[in-house]
Coordinates of C-alpha atoms and ligand atoms in Angstrom, one line a residue:
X10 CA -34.5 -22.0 -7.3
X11 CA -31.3 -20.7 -5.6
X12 CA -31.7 -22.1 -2.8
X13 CA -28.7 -20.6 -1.3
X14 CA -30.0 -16.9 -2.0
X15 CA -33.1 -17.7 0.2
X16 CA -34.1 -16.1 3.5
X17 CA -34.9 -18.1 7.2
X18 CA -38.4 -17.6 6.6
X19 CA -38.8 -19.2 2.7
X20 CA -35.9 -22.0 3.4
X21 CA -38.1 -22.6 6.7
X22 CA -41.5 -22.9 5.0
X23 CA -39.8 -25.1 1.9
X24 CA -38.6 -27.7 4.6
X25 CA -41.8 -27.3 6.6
X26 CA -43.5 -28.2 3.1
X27 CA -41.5 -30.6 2.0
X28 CA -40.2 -29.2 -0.7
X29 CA -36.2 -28.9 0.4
X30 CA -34.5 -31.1 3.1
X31 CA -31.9 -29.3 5.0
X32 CA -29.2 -31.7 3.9
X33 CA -30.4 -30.2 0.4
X34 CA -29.7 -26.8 1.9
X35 CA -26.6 -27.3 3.6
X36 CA -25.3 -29.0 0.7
X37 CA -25.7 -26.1 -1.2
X38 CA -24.7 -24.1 1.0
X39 CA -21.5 -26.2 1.6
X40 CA -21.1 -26.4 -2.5
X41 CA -21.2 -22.6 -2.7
X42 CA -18.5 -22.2 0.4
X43 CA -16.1 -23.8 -1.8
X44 CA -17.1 -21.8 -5.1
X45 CA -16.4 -18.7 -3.0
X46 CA -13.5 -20.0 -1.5
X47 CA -11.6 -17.3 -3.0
X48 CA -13.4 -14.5 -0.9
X49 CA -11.8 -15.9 2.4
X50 CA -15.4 -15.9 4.7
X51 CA -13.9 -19.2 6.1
X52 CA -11.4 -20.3 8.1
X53 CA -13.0 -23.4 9.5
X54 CA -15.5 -25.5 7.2
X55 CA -17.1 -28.3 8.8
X56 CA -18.4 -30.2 6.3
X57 CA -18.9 -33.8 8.0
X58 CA -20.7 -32.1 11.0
X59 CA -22.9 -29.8 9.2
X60 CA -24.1 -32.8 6.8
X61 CA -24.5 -34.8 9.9
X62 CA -26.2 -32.0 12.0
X63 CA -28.2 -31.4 8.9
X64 CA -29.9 -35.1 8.3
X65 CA -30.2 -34.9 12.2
X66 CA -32.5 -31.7 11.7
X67 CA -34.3 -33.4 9.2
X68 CA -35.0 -36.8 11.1
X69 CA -36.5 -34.4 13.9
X70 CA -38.7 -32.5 11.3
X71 CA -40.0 -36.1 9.9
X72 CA -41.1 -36.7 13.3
X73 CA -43.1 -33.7 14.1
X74 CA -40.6 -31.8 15.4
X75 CA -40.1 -27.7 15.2
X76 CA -37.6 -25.3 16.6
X77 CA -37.2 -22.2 15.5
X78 CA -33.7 -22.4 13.3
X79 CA -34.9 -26.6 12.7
X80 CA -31.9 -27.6 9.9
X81 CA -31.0 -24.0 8.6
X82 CA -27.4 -23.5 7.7
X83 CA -25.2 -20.6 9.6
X84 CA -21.7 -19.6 10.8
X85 CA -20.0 -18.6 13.4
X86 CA -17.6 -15.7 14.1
X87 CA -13.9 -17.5 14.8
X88 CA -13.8 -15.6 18.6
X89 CA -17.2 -17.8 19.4
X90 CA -16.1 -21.1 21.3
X91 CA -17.6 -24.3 19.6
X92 CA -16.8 -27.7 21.0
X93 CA -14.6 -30.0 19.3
X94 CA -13.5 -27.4 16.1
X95 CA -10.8 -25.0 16.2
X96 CA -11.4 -21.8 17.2
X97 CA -8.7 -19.3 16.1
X98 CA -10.1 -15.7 16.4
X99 CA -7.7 -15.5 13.1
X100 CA -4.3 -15.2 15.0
X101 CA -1.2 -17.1 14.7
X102 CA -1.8 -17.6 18.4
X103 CA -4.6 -19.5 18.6
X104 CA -3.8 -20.9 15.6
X105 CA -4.5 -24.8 17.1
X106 CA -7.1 -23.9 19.9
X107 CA -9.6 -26.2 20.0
X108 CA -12.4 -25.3 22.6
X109 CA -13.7 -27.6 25.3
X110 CA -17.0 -26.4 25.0
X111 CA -19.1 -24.3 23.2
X112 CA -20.0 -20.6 23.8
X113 CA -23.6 -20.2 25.7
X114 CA -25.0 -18.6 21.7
X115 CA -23.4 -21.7 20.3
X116 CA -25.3 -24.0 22.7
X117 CA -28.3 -21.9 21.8
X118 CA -28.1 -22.3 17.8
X119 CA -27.8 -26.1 18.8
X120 CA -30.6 -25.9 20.6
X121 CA -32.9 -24.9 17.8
X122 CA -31.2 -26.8 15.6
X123 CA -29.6 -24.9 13.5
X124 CA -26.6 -26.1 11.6
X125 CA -23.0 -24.8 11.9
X126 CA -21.2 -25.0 8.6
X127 CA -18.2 -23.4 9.6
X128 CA -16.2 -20.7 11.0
X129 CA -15.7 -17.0 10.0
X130 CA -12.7 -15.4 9.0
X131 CA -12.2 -12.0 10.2
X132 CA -9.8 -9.3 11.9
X133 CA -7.1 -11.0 14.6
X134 CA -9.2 -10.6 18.1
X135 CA -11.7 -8.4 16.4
X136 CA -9.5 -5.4 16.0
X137 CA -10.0 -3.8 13.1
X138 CA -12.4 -2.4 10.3
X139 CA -11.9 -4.4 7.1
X140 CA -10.9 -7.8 8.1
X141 CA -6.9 -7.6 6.3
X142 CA -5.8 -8.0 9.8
X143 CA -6.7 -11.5 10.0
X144 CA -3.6 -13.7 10.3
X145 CA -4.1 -15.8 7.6
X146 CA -6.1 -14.1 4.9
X147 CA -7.7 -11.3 4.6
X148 CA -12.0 -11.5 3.6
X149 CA -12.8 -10.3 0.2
X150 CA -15.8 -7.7 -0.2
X151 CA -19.1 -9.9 -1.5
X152 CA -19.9 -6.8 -4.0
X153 CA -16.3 -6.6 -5.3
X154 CA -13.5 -8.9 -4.3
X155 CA -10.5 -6.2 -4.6
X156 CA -12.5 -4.4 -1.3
X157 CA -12.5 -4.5 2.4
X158 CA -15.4 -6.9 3.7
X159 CA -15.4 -4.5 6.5
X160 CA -14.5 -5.5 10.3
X161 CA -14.2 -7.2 12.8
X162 CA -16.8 -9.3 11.7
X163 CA -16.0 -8.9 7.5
X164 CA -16.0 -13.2 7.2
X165 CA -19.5 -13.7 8.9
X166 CA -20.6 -10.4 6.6
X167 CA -19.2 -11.4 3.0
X168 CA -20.8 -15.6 4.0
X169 CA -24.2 -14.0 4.2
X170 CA -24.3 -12.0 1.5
X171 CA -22.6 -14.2 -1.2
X172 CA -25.1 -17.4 0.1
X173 CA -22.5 -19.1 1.9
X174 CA -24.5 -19.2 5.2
X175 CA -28.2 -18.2 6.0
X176 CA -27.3 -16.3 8.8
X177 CA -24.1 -15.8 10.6
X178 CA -23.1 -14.5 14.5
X179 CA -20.7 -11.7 14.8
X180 CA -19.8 -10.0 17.7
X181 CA -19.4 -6.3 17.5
X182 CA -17.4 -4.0 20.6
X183 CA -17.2 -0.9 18.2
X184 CA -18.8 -1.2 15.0
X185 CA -18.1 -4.8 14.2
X186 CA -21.5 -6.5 13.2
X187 CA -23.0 -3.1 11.6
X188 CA -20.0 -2.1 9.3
X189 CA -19.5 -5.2 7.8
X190 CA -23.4 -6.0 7.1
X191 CA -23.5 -2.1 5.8
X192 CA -20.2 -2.9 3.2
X193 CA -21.7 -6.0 2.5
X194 CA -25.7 -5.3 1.5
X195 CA -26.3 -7.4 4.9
X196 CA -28.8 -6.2 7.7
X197 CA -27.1 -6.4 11.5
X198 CA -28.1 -6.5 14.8
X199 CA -26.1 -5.5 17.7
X200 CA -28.0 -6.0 20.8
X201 CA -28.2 -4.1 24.1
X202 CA -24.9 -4.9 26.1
X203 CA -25.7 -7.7 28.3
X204 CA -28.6 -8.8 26.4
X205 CA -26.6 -12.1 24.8
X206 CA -24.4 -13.9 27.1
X207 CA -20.3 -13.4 26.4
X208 CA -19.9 -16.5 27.7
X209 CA -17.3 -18.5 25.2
X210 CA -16.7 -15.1 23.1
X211 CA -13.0 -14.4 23.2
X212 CA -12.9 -11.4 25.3
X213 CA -11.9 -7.8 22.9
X214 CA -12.9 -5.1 25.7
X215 CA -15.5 -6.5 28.3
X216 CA -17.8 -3.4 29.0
X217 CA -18.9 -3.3 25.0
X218 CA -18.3 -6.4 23.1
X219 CA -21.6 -7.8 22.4
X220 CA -23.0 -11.2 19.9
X221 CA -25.0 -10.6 17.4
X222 CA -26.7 -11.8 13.6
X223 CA -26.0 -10.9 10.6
X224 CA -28.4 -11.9 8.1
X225 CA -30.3 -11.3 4.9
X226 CA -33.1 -9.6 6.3
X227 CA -34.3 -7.7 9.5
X228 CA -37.2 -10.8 10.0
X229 CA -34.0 -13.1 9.7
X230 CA -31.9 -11.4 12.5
X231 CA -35.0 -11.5 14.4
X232 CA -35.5 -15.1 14.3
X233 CA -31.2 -15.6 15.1
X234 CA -31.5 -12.7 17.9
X235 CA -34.3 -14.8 19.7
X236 CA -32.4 -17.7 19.4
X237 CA -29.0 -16.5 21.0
X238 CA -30.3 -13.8 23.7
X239 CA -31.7 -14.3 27.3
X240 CA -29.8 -14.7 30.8
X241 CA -27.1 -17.0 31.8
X242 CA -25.4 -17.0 34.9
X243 CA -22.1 -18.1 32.9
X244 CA -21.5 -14.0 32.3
X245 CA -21.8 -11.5 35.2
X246 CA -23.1 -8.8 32.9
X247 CA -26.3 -11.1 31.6
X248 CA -29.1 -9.2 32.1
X249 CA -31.8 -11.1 34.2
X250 CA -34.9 -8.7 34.0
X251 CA -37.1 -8.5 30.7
X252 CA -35.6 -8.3 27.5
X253 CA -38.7 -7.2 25.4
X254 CA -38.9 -3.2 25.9
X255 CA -39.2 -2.9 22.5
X256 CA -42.5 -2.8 20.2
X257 CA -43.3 -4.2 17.6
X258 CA -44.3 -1.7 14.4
X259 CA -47.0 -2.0 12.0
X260 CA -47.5 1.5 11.6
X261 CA -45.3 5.0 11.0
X262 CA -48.2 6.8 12.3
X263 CA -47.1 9.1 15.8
X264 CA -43.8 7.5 15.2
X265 CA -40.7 9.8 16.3
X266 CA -37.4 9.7 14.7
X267 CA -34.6 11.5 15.8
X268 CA -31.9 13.1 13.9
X269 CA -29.0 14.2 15.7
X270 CA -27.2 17.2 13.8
X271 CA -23.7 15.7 14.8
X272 CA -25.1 12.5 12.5
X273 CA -24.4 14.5 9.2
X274 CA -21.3 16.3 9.5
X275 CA -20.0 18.4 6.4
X276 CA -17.5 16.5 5.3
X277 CA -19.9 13.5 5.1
X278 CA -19.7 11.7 1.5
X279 CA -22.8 13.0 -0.8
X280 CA -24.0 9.2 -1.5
X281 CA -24.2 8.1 1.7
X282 CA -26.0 11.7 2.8
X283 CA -28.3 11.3 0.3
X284 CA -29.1 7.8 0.6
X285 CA -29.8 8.3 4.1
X286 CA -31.6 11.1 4.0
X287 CA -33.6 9.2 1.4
X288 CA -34.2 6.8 3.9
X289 CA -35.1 9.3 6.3
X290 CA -37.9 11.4 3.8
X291 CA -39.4 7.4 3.4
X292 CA -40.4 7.4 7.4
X293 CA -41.6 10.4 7.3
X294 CA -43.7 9.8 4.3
X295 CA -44.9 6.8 5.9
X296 CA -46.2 9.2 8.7
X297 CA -43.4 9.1 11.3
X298 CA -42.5 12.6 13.1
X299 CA -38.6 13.8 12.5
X300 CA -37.6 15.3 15.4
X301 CA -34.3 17.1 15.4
X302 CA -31.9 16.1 18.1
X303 CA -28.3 16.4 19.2
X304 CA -26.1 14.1 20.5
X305 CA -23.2 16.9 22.1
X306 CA -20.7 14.7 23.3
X307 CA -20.9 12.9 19.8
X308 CA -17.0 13.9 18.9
X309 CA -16.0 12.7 22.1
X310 CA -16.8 9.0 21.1
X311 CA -14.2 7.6 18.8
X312 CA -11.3 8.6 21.4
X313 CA -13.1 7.3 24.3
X314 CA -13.5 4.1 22.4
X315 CA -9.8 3.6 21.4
X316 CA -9.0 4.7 24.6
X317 CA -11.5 2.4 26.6
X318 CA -11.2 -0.5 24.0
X319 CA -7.3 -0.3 24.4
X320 CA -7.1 -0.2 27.6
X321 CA -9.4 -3.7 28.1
X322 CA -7.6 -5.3 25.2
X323 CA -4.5 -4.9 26.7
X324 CA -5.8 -6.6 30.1
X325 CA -8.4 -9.1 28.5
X326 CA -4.9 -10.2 25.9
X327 CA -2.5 -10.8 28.6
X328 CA -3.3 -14.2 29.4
X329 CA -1.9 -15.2 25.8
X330 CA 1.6 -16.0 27.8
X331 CA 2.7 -19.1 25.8
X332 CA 2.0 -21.2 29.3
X333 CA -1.8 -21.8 29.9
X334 CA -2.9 -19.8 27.2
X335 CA -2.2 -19.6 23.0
X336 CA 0.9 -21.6 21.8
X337 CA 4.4 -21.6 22.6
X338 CA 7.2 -20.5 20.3
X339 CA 10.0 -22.9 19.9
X340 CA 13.9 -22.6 21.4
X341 CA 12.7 -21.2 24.8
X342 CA 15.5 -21.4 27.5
X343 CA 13.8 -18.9 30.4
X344 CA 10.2 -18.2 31.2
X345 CA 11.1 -14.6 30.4
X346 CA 12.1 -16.2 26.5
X347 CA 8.6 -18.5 26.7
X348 CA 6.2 -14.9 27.4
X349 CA 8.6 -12.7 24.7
X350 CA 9.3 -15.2 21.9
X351 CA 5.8 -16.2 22.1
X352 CA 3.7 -13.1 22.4
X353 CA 6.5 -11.1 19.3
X354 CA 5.6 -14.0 17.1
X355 CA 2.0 -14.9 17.5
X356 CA 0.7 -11.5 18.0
X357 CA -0.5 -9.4 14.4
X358 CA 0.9 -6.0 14.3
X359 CA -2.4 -4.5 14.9
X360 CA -3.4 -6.7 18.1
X361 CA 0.2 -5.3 19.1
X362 CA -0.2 -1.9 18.4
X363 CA -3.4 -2.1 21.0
X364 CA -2.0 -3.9 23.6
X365 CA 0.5 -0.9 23.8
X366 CA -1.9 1.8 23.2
X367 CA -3.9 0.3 25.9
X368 CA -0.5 0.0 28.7
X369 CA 0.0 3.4 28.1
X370 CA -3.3 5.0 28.9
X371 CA -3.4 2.7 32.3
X372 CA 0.2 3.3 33.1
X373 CA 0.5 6.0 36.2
X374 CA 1.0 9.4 34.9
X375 CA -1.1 9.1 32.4
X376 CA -4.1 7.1 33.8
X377 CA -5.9 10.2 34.8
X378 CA -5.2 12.3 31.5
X379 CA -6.6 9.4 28.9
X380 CA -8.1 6.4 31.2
X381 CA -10.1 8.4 33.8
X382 CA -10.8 11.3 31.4
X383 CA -12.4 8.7 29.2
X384 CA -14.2 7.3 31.5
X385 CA -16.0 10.5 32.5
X386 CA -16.6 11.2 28.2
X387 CA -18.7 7.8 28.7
X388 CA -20.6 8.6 31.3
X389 CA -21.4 12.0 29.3
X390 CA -22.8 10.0 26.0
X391 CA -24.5 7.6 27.7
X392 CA -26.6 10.0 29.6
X393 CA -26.6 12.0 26.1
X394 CA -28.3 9.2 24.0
X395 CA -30.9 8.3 27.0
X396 CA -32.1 12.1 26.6
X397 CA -32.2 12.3 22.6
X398 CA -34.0 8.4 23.1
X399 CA -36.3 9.6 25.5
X400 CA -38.3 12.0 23.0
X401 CA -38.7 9.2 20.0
X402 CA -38.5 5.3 19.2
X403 CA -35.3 4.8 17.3
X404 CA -32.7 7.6 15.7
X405 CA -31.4 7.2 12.7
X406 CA -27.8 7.7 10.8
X407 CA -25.4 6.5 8.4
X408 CA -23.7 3.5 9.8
X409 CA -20.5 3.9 8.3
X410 CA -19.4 7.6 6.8
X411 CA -17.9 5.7 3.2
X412 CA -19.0 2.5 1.8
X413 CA -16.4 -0.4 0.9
X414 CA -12.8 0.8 0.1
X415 CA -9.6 -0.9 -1.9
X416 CA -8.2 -3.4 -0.1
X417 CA -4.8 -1.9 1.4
X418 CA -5.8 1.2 1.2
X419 CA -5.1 2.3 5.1
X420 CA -2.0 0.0 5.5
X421 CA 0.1 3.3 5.7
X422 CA -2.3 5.1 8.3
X423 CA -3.7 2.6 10.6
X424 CA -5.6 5.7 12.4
X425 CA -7.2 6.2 9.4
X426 CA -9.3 2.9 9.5
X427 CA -10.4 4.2 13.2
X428 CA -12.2 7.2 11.7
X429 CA -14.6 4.8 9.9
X430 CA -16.3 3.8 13.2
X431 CA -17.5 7.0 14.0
X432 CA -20.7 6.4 14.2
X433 CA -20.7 3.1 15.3
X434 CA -18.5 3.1 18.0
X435 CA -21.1 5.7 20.4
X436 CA -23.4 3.2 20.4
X437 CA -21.4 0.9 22.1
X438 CA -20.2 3.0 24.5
X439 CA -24.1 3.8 25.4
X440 CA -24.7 0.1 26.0
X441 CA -27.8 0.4 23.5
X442 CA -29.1 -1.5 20.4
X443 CA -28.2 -0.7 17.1
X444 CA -29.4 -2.2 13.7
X445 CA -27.5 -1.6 9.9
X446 CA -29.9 -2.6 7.2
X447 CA -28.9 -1.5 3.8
X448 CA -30.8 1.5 1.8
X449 CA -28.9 2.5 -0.9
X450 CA -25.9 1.9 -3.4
X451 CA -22.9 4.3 -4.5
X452 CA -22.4 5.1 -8.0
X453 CA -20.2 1.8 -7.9
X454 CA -23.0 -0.5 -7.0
X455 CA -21.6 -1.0 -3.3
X456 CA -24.2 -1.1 -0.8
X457 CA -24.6 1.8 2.1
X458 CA -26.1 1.4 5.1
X459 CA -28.2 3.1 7.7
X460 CA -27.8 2.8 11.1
X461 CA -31.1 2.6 13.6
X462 CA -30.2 2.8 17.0
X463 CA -32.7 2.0 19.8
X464 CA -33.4 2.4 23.8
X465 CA -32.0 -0.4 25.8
X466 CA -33.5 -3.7 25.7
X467 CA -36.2 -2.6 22.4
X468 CA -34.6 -4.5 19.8
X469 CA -37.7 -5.3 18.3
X470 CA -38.4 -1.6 17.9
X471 CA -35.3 -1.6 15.7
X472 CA -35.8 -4.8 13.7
X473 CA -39.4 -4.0 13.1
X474 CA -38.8 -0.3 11.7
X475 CA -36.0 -1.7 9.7
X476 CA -39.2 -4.7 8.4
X477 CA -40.8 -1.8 7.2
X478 CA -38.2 -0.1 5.1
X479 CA -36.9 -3.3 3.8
X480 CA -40.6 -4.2 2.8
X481 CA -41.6 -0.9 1.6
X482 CA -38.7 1.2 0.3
X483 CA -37.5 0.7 -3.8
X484 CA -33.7 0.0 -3.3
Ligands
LIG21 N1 -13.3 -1.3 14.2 C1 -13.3 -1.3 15.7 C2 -12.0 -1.6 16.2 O1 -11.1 -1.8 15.4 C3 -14.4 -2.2 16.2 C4 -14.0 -3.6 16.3 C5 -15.1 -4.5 16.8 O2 -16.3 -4.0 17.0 N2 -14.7 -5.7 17.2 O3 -11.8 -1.7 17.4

């Protein structure tokens, strides 16, 4: 037996049986981290604290004791504060941060015991698509090394799917827990804004960055989700009022999905079409009503996103001066010197590129033409996705419109890599719940995924439709 290849659910019921200990498991899992080492999931391993947490997990078990994630080896994107180990959000800047405390999810984990075996590699501040941007290595594809692992969250991704973790948190503010789990053969939650307390995540752009799992199967990023979600007064977004809209699905039967016609657009690639609409005919089969939507403000999205995303970033990232925040370059003479020297050499040229982006849309004269306008655009797809969601449980699309491409092949064309997040990056604007779970391959044997995306608050909707493909569909 692998035992690295194994779900929550089997490694659970093996140390429930006695079979495996979850020092057994994190070894493994530990032993494959440095097998894999080439692939670049890590930046962080911690090995004595994972072994430790590990026999501490299975003392409790001896004793009677459950909880939910009881000795079960994960990671942790490197933007989640976790006490006592360095968390770098892979930039030269934070390069040496070591957290007082731990984010509210990381508390969470702790709290049902799970074991933290290290921290993901992935773009600098979570701005990007295939996780090159990363300051110190870039994350190698799980499928095939020479492509992207996706991004933000490509470390957390590539660790699932190559048994270096049995679950990992991402955080995803346009795309960044669903691309990577699509280009990696990995299922991914991102839950309803507010949902899972931001407390401790290294702020991208406030109004959508969200926590989530990645994991190996829809039960697994169930079992993670209910873990890491609920209310905490720490984050003035958490949502207080009930989290559990959603249903739970046995049967397609009076089941509605929606298909939006802005979802396949012509110039979408014929693999991932057909593998979706594949996906689609195996819903419908299964008794579920397709009901033909439209989403019209759909082209509006990516712009708003850059524009809204930007414009945040370049706020949230100004606090890395050199003084309280992020480190200090060397050979300073004026606190002019300290916030220029500093902030020209820590910053990536991506995080850079933002952070300008960003100044521009908010600067006068041009607040109203990008900013405002952008702002209006959201309120226009948010109102569009609560119509189309209104008529049926979950619609469905591609996640990402290719799968997996060469490494270095948008270094020319940044703008290029935006285009990827089209239909990712509505979701997030909509505040709502969205789920990538794999259901196909290209002719190169990379995975594609499709994207389910949900009404506020009915996760559970999502993970359980996606339960039933993953259980019922031939791959
Ligand atoms: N790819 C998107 C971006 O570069 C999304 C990133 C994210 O979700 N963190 O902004």
């Amino acid at each position: 037996m692998d035992v690295t290849k194994l779900t929550i659910k089997q490694l659970m019921d093996a140390m429930d049986a006695g079979e495996l200990s979850s020092a057994e498991a994190t070894r493994a899992t530990l032993d494959r981290i440095k097998e894999c080492e080439d692939l670049g999931a890590y930046v962080t391993v911690c090995e004595k604290e994972a072994m430790a947490a590990a026999e501490r997990a299975d003392k409790a078990r001896a004793e009677g004791r459950r909880a939910p994630l009881l000795g079960v080896p994960v990671a942790v994107k490197d933007n989640i504060c976790t006490e006592g180990v360095r968390t770098t959000c892979a930039s030269r800047f934070l390069e040496n941060y070591v957290p007082p405390y731990d984010a509210f999810v990381v508390k969470k984990l702790k709290e049902a015991g799970a074991v933290i075996v290290g921290k993901t590699n992935m773009d600098e501040f979570a701005m990007g698509s295939g996780s090159e941007y990363s300051a110190f290595y870039r994350v190698r594809n799980a499928i095939d090394p020479e492509r992207v692992a996706g991004g933000s969250s490509g470390g957390s991704a590539c660790a699932v799917a190559s048994g270096q973790a049995f679950a990992a948190l991402g955080s995803d503010t346009g795309g960044s827990i669903r691309q990577p789990a699509s280009f990696n053969g990995a299922t991914g939650l991102k839950p309803t804004y507010s949902a899972v307390s931001r407390n401790g995540l290294v702020a991208f752009a406030s109004s959508l960055d969200q926590i989530g799992p990645i994991a190996r199967t829809a039960d697994d990023c169930r079992r993670v989700y209910n873990v890491i979600k609920g209310h905490d007064a720490g984050d003035s977004t958490s949502y207080a009022g009930d989290l559990d809209m959603g249903e739970h699905i046995t049967s397609l039967k009076g089941r509605r999905i929606g298909i939006a016609k802005e979802f396949f657009p012509d110039a979408l690639g014929g693999k991932v079409r057909e593998a979706v609409e594949k996906a689609i005919k195996f819903y419908e089969d299964g008794g579920a009503e397709i009901v033909e939507t439209s989403i019209g403000s759909f082209d509006m999205a990516l712009a708003c996103y850059y524009i809204i995303s930007s414009a945040e970033a370049s706020s949230n990232l100004s606090r890395y001066d050199g003084v309280k925040y992020g480190r200090r370059a060397e050979g300073c003479k004026t606190i002019d010197d300290v916030y220029y020297k500093s902030r020209t050499q820590f910053f990536g040229a991506e995080v850079k590129r933002r952070m300008m982006l960003g100044n521009f849309v908010l600067s006068s004269g041009y607040y109203d033409a990008f900013y405002l306008r952008a702002s209006k655009a959201r309120t226009l797809i948010k109102r569009d996705f609560e119509a189309a969601l209104s008529d049926c449980d979950a619609l469905i699309c591609p996640t990402a419109p290719t799968t997996a491409y060469k490494s270095g092949s948008n270094a020319e064309d940044p703008a290029a890599a935006y285009l990827g997040d089209v239909f990712t990056v509505p979701v997030n604007i909509a505040g709502l719940p969205a789920l990538s779970v794999k259901c196909g391959e290209d002719s190169d044997g990379l995975p594609i995924g499709m994207q389910l995306i949900g009404r506020q608050y009915c996760e559970e909707t999502l993970l359980s439709l996606a339960e039933i493909y993953e259980k019922g569909a031939a791959k």
